[in-house]
mmCIF file of C-alpha atoms in Angstrom:
data_model
loop_
_atom_site.group_PDB
_atom_site.id
_atom_site.type_symbol
_atom_site.label_atom_id
_atom_site.label_comp_id
_atom_site.label_asym_id
_atom_site.label_seq_id
_atom_site.Cartn_x
_atom_site.Cartn_y
_atom_site.Cartn_z
ATOM 1 C CA MET A 1 0.000 0.000 0.000
ATOM 2 C CA LYS A 2 2.871 2.315 0.948
ATOM 3 C CA ASN A 3 4.483 1.589 -2.417
ATOM 4 C CA ASN A 4 1.285 2.748 -4.203
ATOM 5 C CA ILE A 5 0.931 5.998 -2.209
ATOM 6 C CA LYS A 6 4.417 7.302 -3.087
ATOM 7 C CA PRO A 7 3.869 7.451 -6.906
ATOM 8 C CA ILE A 8 0.464 9.090 -6.341
ATOM 9 C CA LEU A 9 2.013 11.785 -4.121
ATOM 10 C CA GLN A 10 4.725 12.396 -6.700
ATOM 11 C CA SER A 11 2.102 12.792 -9.444
ATOM 12 C CA LEU A 12 0.100 15.229 -7.306
ATOM 13 C CA LEU A 13 3.227 17.271 -6.581
ATOM 14 C CA LEU A 14 4.072 17.457 -10.304
ATOM 15 C CA VAL A 15 0.518 18.564 -11.133
ATOM 16 C CA ALA A 16 0.617 21.204 -8.398
ATOM 17 C CA PHE A 17 4.019 22.419 -9.599
ATOM 18 C CA GLY A 18 2.702 22.596 -13.173
ATOM 19 C CA ILE A 19 -0.328 24.593 -12.056
ATOM 20 C CA LEU A 20 1.918 26.989 -10.130
ATOM 21 C CA ILE A 21 4.215 27.507 -13.129
ATOM 22 C CA GLY A 22 1.228 28.013 -15.447
ATOM 23 C CA TYR A 23 -0.367 30.530 -13.087
ATOM 24 C CA SER A 24 2.917 32.405 -12.805
ATOM 25 C CA LEU A 25 3.229 32.603 -16.612
ATOM 26 C CA PHE A 26 -0.402 33.715 -16.858
ATOM 27 C CA ILE A 27 0.207 36.522 -14.327
ATOM 28 C CA ASN A 28 3.324 37.662 -16.255
ATOM 29 C CA LEU A 29 1.452 37.636 -19.539
ATOM 30 C CA GLU A 30 -1.413 39.590 -18.027
ATOM 31 C CA ASN A 31 1.030 42.133 -16.641
ATOM 32 C CA LYS A 32 2.618 42.487 -20.083
ATOM 33 C CA LYS A 33 -0.793 42.917 -21.658
ATOM 34 C CA ILE A 34 -1.523 45.704 -19.222
ATOM 35 C CA LYS A 35 1.867 47.432 -19.315
ATOM 36 C CA THR A 36 2.738 47.283 -23.024
ATOM 37 C CA PRO A 37 -0.237 49.314 -24.380
ATOM 38 C CA ASN A 38 0.249 51.975 -21.681
ATOM 39 C CA LYS A 39 3.912 52.289 -22.600
ATOM 40 C CA THR A 40 3.046 52.476 -26.309
ATOM 41 C CA ILE A 41 0.392 55.133 -25.674
ATOM 42 C CA GLN A 42 2.873 57.152 -23.616
ATOM 43 C CA ILE A 43 5.460 57.016 -26.430
ATOM 44 C CA LYS A 44 2.844 58.034 -29.004
ATOM 45 C CA LYS A 45 1.761 60.945 -26.808
ATOM 46 C CA GLN A 46 5.379 62.098 -26.540
ATOM 47 C CA GLN A 47 5.852 61.833 -30.321
ATOM 48 C CA LEU A 48 2.619 63.751 -30.967
ATOM 49 C CA ALA A 49 3.609 66.470 -28.477
ATOM 50 C CA ALA A 50 7.012 66.812 -30.158
ATOM 51 C CA LYS A 51 5.372 67.126 -33.586
ATOM 52 C CA ILE A 52 2.903 69.756 -32.360
ATOM 53 C CA GLN A 53 5.768 71.709 -30.801
ATOM 54 C CA GLU A 54 7.716 71.565 -34.081
ATOM 55 C CA VAL A 55 4.728 72.730 -36.137
ATOM 56 C CA GLU A 56 3.954 75.551 -33.702
ATOM 57 C CA LYS A 57 7.567 76.678 -33.953
ATOM 58 C CA LYS A 58 7.271 76.813 -37.753
ATOM 59 C CA LYS A 59 3.962 78.639 -37.442
ATOM 60 C CA ALA A 60 5.550 81.278 -35.207
ATOM 61 C CA ILE A 61 8.348 81.850 -37.724
ATOM 62 C CA PHE A 62 6.086 82.169 -40.772
ATOM 63 C CA GLU A 63 2.959 83.645 -39.150
ATOM 64 C CA ASN A 64 3.154 86.911 -41.139
ATOM 65 C CA SER A 65 4.699 85.575 -44.328
ATOM 66 C CA TRP A 66 1.677 85.433 -46.642
ATOM 67 C CA HIS A 67 2.664 88.570 -48.549
ATOM 68 C CA GLN A 68 6.302 87.595 -49.041
ATOM 69 C CA LYS A 69 7.229 86.245 -52.415
ATOM 70 C CA THR A 70 9.438 83.313 -51.480
ATOM 71 C CA LYS A 71 7.438 81.931 -48.548
ATOM 72 C CA ILE A 72 4.378 79.811 -49.262
ATOM 73 C CA GLY A 73 2.591 79.083 -45.987
ATOM 74 C CA PRO A 74 1.312 78.470 -43.477
ATOM 75 C CA VAL A 75 -2.296 77.553 -44.245
ATOM 76 C CA ASN A 76 -3.270 76.562 -40.710
ATOM 77 C CA LEU A 77 -4.233 80.017 -39.451
ATOM 78 C CA ASN A 78 -7.535 80.639 -37.699
ATOM 79 C CA GLY A 79 -10.257 81.380 -40.213
ATOM 80 C CA LYS A 80 -13.993 81.449 -40.746
ATOM 81 C CA THR A 81 -15.149 78.542 -42.874
ATOM 82 C CA TYR A 82 -14.102 74.925 -43.331
ATOM 83 C CA MET A 83 -15.964 72.344 -45.380
ATOM 84 C CA GLY A 84 -14.554 68.857 -45.652
ATOM 85 C CA GLU A 85 -13.505 65.658 -43.945
ATOM 86 C CA GLU A 86 -12.602 65.385 -40.261
ATOM 87 C CA VAL A 87 -11.381 62.728 -37.841
ATOM 88 C CA ASN A 88 -12.162 63.308 -34.151
ATOM 89 C CA ASP A 89 -13.098 66.934 -34.912
ATOM 90 C CA VAL A 90 -9.716 67.539 -36.592
ATOM 91 C CA ARG A 91 -9.377 68.423 -40.279
ATOM 92 C CA HIS A 92 -8.168 65.252 -41.990
ATOM 93 C CA GLY A 93 -8.786 64.248 -45.602
ATOM 94 C CA LYS A 94 -10.046 66.549 -48.338
ATOM 95 C CA GLY A 95 -11.553 69.955 -47.663
ATOM 96 C CA THR A 96 -11.785 73.661 -48.408
ATOM 97 C CA TYR A 97 -10.909 76.468 -46.020
ATOM 98 C CA LYS A 98 -11.693 80.156 -46.354
ATOM 99 C CA PHE A 99 -9.665 82.415 -44.087
ATOM 100 C CA ALA A 100 -10.930 85.518 -42.329
ATOM 101 C CA ASN A 101 -8.628 87.674 -44.471
ATOM 102 C CA GLY A 102 -10.035 86.220 -47.709
ATOM 103 C CA HIS A 103 -7.313 83.695 -48.570
ATOM 104 C CA PHE A 104 -8.597 80.317 -49.758
ATOM 105 C CA TYR A 105 -7.229 76.773 -49.559
ATOM 106 C CA GLU A 106 -8.582 73.660 -51.239
ATOM 107 C CA GLY A 107 -6.936 70.268 -50.946
ATOM 108 C CA GLU A 108 -5.778 67.594 -48.557
ATOM 109 C CA TYR A 109 -5.365 67.782 -44.776
ATOM 110 C CA LYS A 110 -3.562 65.683 -42.190
ATOM 111 C CA ASP A 111 -3.912 66.137 -38.414
ATOM 112 C CA GLY A 112 -5.402 69.615 -38.869
ATOM 113 C CA PHE A 113 -2.810 70.976 -41.295
ATOM 114 C CA ALA A 114 -2.756 71.322 -45.079
ATOM 115 C CA HIS A 115 -0.817 68.238 -46.118
ATOM 116 C CA GLY A 116 -0.624 66.506 -49.491
ATOM 117 C CA LYS A 117 -1.791 68.145 -52.711
ATOM 118 C CA GLY A 118 -3.614 71.444 -52.644
ATOM 119 C CA THR A 119 -4.261 74.924 -54.021
ATOM 120 C CA ILE A 120 -3.785 78.238 -52.207
ATOM 121 C CA LYS A 121 -5.417 81.413 -53.549
ATOM 122 C CA TRP A 122 -4.496 84.780 -52.077
ATOM 123 C CA VAL A 123 -6.786 87.795 -52.201
ATOM 124 C CA ASN A 124 -4.072 89.743 -54.058
ATOM 125 C CA GLY A 125 -4.196 87.256 -56.967
ATOM 126 C CA ASN A 126 -1.213 85.041 -56.102
ATOM 127 C CA LEU A 127 -1.761 81.303 -56.654
ATOM 128 C CA TYR A 128 0.031 78.144 -55.496
ATOM 129 C CA VAL A 129 -0.721 74.648 -56.799
ATOM 130 C CA GLY A 130 1.265 71.676 -55.568
ATOM 131 C CA GLU A 131 2.394 69.625 -52.597
ATOM 132 C CA LEU A 132 2.286 70.707 -48.945
ATOM 133 C CA GLU A 133 3.519 69.391 -45.612
ATOM 134 C CA ASP A 134 2.391 70.595 -42.169
ATOM 135 C CA GLY A 135 0.818 73.702 -43.720
ATOM 136 C CA PHE A 136 3.733 74.749 -45.944
ATOM 137 C CA ALA A 137 4.552 74.343 -49.623
ATOM 138 C CA HIS A 138 6.847 71.322 -49.608
ATOM 139 C CA GLY A 139 7.765 69.111 -52.541
ATOM 140 C CA LYS A 140 6.862 69.923 -56.149
ATOM 141 C CA GLY A 141 4.694 72.898 -56.980
ATOM 142 C CA THR A 142 3.953 75.979 -59.056
ATOM 143 C CA VAL A 143 3.397 79.509 -57.791
ATOM 144 C CA LYS A 144 2.064 82.349 -59.939
ATOM 145 C CA TRP A 145 2.308 85.899 -58.663
ATOM 146 C CA ALA A 146 -0.250 88.509 -59.569
ATOM 147 C CA GLY A 147 2.486 90.627 -61.151
ATOM 148 C CA GLY A 148 3.161 87.959 -63.781
ATOM 149 C CA ASP A 149 6.171 86.127 -62.295
ATOM 150 C CA LEU A 150 5.999 82.314 -62.194
ATOM 151 C CA TYR A 151 8.044 79.593 -60.496
ATOM 152 C CA GLU A 152 7.807 75.861 -61.060
ATOM 153 C CA GLY A 153 9.937 73.390 -59.144
ATOM 154 C CA GLY A 154 10.926 72.314 -55.661
ATOM 155 C CA PHE A 155 9.813 73.737 -52.303
ATOM 156 C CA LYS A 156 10.888 73.126 -48.700
ATOM 157 C CA ASP A 157 9.163 74.534 -45.599
ATOM 158 C CA GLY A 158 7.461 77.207 -47.709
ATOM 159 C CA PHE A 159 10.567 78.331 -49.605
ATOM 160 C CA LEU A 160 11.721 77.784 -53.180
ATOM 161 C CA HIS A 161 14.212 74.961 -52.704
ATOM 162 C CA GLY A 162 15.949 72.527 -55.038
ATOM 163 C CA LYS A 163 15.766 72.588 -58.809
ATOM 164 C CA GLY A 164 13.274 74.873 -60.470
ATOM 165 C CA THR A 165 12.530 77.423 -63.169
ATOM 166 C CA ALA A 166 11.556 81.030 -62.502
ATOM 167 C CA LYS A 167 9.970 83.001 -65.356
ATOM 168 C CA TYR A 168 9.682 86.717 -64.728
ATOM 169 C CA ALA A 169 7.107 89.112 -66.142
ATOM 170 C CA SER A 170 9.982 90.997 -67.808
ATOM 171 C CA GLY A 171 10.770 87.932 -69.914
ATOM 172 C CA ASP A 172 13.923 86.951 -67.996
ATOM 173 C CA VAL A 173 14.302 83.274 -67.041
ATOM 174 C CA TYR A 174 16.325 81.593 -64.284
ATOM 175 C CA GLU A 175 16.707 77.824 -64.331
ATOM 176 C CA GLY A 176 18.689 76.003 -61.692
ATOM 177 C CA ASP A 177 19.181 75.394 -57.989
ATOM 178 C CA HIS A 178 17.468 77.206 -55.111
ATOM 179 C CA LYS A 179 17.970 77.290 -51.366
ATOM 180 C CA ASP A 180 15.760 79.006 -48.784
ATOM 181 C CA GLY A 181 13.910 80.984 -51.459
ATOM 182 C CA LYS A 182 16.950 82.192 -53.416
ATOM 183 C CA GLY A 183 19.036 81.127 -56.403
ATOM 184 C CA HIS A 184 21.826 79.095 -54.829
ATOM 185 C CA GLY A 185 24.061 76.470 -56.420
ATOM 186 C CA TRP A 186 24.314 76.071 -60.187
ATOM 187 C CA GLY A 187 22.004 77.908 -62.569
ATOM 188 C CA THR A 188 21.443 79.728 -65.837
ATOM 189 C CA TYR A 189 19.955 83.202 -66.157
ATOM 190 C CA LYS A 190 18.754 84.426 -69.560
ATOM 191 C CA ALA A 191 17.848 88.093 -69.847
ATOM 192 C CA VAL A 192 15.273 89.179 -72.398
ATOM 193 C CA GLY A 193 17.821 91.574 -73.908
ATOM 194 C CA GLY A 194 20.147 88.706 -74.864
ATOM 195 C CA ALA A 195 22.596 88.565 -71.946
ATOM 196 C CA LEU A 196 23.219 85.137 -70.401
ATOM 197 C CA TYR A 197 24.984 83.887 -67.280
ATOM 198 C CA GLU A 198 25.727 80.241 -66.539
ATOM 199 C CA GLY A 199 27.514 79.237 -63.376
ATOM 200 C CA GLU A 200 27.458 79.286 -59.603
ATOM 201 C CA TRP A 201 25.078 81.318 -57.420
ATOM 202 C CA LYS A 202 24.881 82.296 -53.765
ATOM 203 C CA ASP A 203 21.938 84.113 -52.179
ATOM 204 C CA ASP A 204 20.516 85.160 -55.570
ATOM 205 C CA LYS A 205 23.855 86.559 -56.778
ATOM 206 C CA MET A 206 26.522 85.337 -59.200
ATOM 207 C CA TYR A 207 29.124 83.883 -56.866
ATOM 208 C CA GLY A 208 31.930 81.457 -57.686
ATOM 209 C CA LYS A 209 32.852 80.298 -61.173
ATOM 210 C CA GLY A 210 30.792 81.117 -64.237
ATOM 211 C CA THR A 211 30.475 82.518 -67.746
ATOM 212 C CA PHE A 212 28.710 85.776 -68.630
ATOM 213 C CA LYS A 213 27.837 86.501 -72.265
ATOM 214 C CA TYR A 214 26.796 90.077 -72.997
ATOM 215 C CA ALA A 215 24.195 91.046 -75.577
ATOM 216 C CA ASN A 216 26.819 93.107 -77.476
ATOM 217 C CA GLY A 217 29.053 90.070 -78.073
ATOM 218 C CA ARG A 218 31.482 90.446 -75.164
ATOM 219 C CA SER A 219 32.073 87.538 -72.800
ATOM 220 C CA TYR A 220 33.675 86.933 -69.430
ATOM 221 C CA GLU A 221 34.695 83.564 -68.013
ATOM 222 C CA GLY A 222 36.078 83.331 -64.517
ATOM 223 C CA GLU A 223 35.329 84.142 -60.905
ATOM 224 C CA PHE A 224 32.453 86.186 -59.446
ATOM 225 C CA GLU A 225 31.588 87.602 -56.041
ATOM 226 C CA ASP A 226 28.392 89.373 -54.925
ATOM 227 C CA GLY A 227 27.161 89.592 -58.513
ATOM 228 C CA THR A 228 30.346 91.173 -59.903
ATOM 229 C CA LYS A 229 33.449 89.991 -61.761
ATOM 230 C CA HIS A 230 35.877 89.396 -58.935
ATOM 231 C CA GLY A 231 39.040 87.282 -58.962
ATOM 232 C CA LYS A 232 40.738 85.654 -61.930
ATOM 233 C CA GLY A 233 39.060 85.646 -65.318
ATOM 234 C CA THR A 234 39.199 86.239 -69.038
ATOM 235 C CA MET A 235 37.305 89.056 -70.770
ATOM 236 C CA LYS A 236 36.854 88.968 -74.544
ATOM 237 C CA SER A 237 35.518 91.960 -76.464
ATOM 238 C CA ALA A 238 33.284 91.693 -79.525
ATOM 239 C CA GLY A 239 36.174 93.051 -81.608
ATOM 240 C CA GLY A 240 38.606 90.330 -80.501
ATOM 241 C CA ASP A 241 40.565 92.035 -77.696
ATOM 242 C CA VAL A 242 41.359 89.734 -74.765
ATOM 243 C CA TYR A 243 42.204 90.579 -71.162
ATOM 244 C CA GLU A 244 43.302 87.740 -68.925
ATOM 245 C CA GLY A 245 44.010 88.441 -65.286
ATOM 246 C CA GLU A 246 42.614 89.709 -62.011
ATOM 247 C CA HIS A 247 39.415 91.670 -61.376
ATOM 248 C CA LYS A 248 37.934 93.470 -58.418
ATOM 249 C CA TYR A 249 34.228 94.359 -58.302
ATOM 250 C CA ASP A 250 33.760 94.458 -62.112
ATOM 251 C CA LYS A 251 37.026 96.274 -62.864
ATOM 252 C CA ARG A 252 40.458 95.093 -63.981
ATOM 253 C CA HIS A 253 42.593 95.136 -60.873
ATOM 254 C CA GLY A 254 45.957 93.517 -60.109
ATOM 255 C CA TRP A 255 48.030 91.320 -62.396
ATOM 256 C CA GLY A 256 46.913 90.712 -65.994
ATOM 257 C CA THR A 257 47.708 90.744 -69.715
ATOM 258 C CA TYR A 258 45.839 92.566 -72.473
ATOM 259 C CA LYS A 259 46.059 91.313 -76.035
ATOM 260 C CA PHE A 260 44.557 93.394 -78.876
ATOM 261 C CA ALA A 261 42.799 91.815 -81.828
ATOM 262 C CA SER A 262 45.734 92.968 -83.974
ATOM 263 C CA GLY A 263 48.034 90.724 -81.929
ATOM 264 C CA GLU A 264 49.717 93.506 -79.962
ATOM 265 C CA PHE A 265 50.084 93.392 -76.156
#
């Protein structure tokens, strides 16, 4: 009889141990189920707060920038009328928004801000059609100013940025790189009168190496600074004279050689 009781007790102990282990695992799993979502929600709240802070910072910088030529945005100002899609009482999806000052936006929204593809119409006649992010022109787009100027190309945080083409009402055309709303990098400027510059730019000015061809047949190839011939370069006249040497603010200055079309120096 004693021999039979011992195996039974061992079996009961194993079962009890198994139940204890199972209950312990169940408690741990339940704790994980409770803790993990809370942690995830907390992280999401932190990320959302950081995004809102970033957008508000942008809004503060560009709050009064509607009238400025190179800044397109923001379109999340307080206004009068919104018609469109919402999620949890926040503009999200497609909609139209008419501002108190008369400006008009039609397009896509995300988390309350113009985001995606859209059109902005200003009361002064300016028009933007293209991509937006967090309320600013961002990506590819086209802006037409009431005065007749037009730009088509890249945007970043409301500024002309990247490659693009600007066509002015005067007939002049700039095609090339932009940064923070200005010609910056490599680009070509063709004036309606026939002059042409191809080369490097900085803050909307010829800066670095480039070639300038004048309408009267002259040409200059060399260095520029602040929109002027500055540094080493070669100037050729329409008649064949050639000056090769140093320049300072559009004038020959320093070392150089001058060769006449006749061959004389």
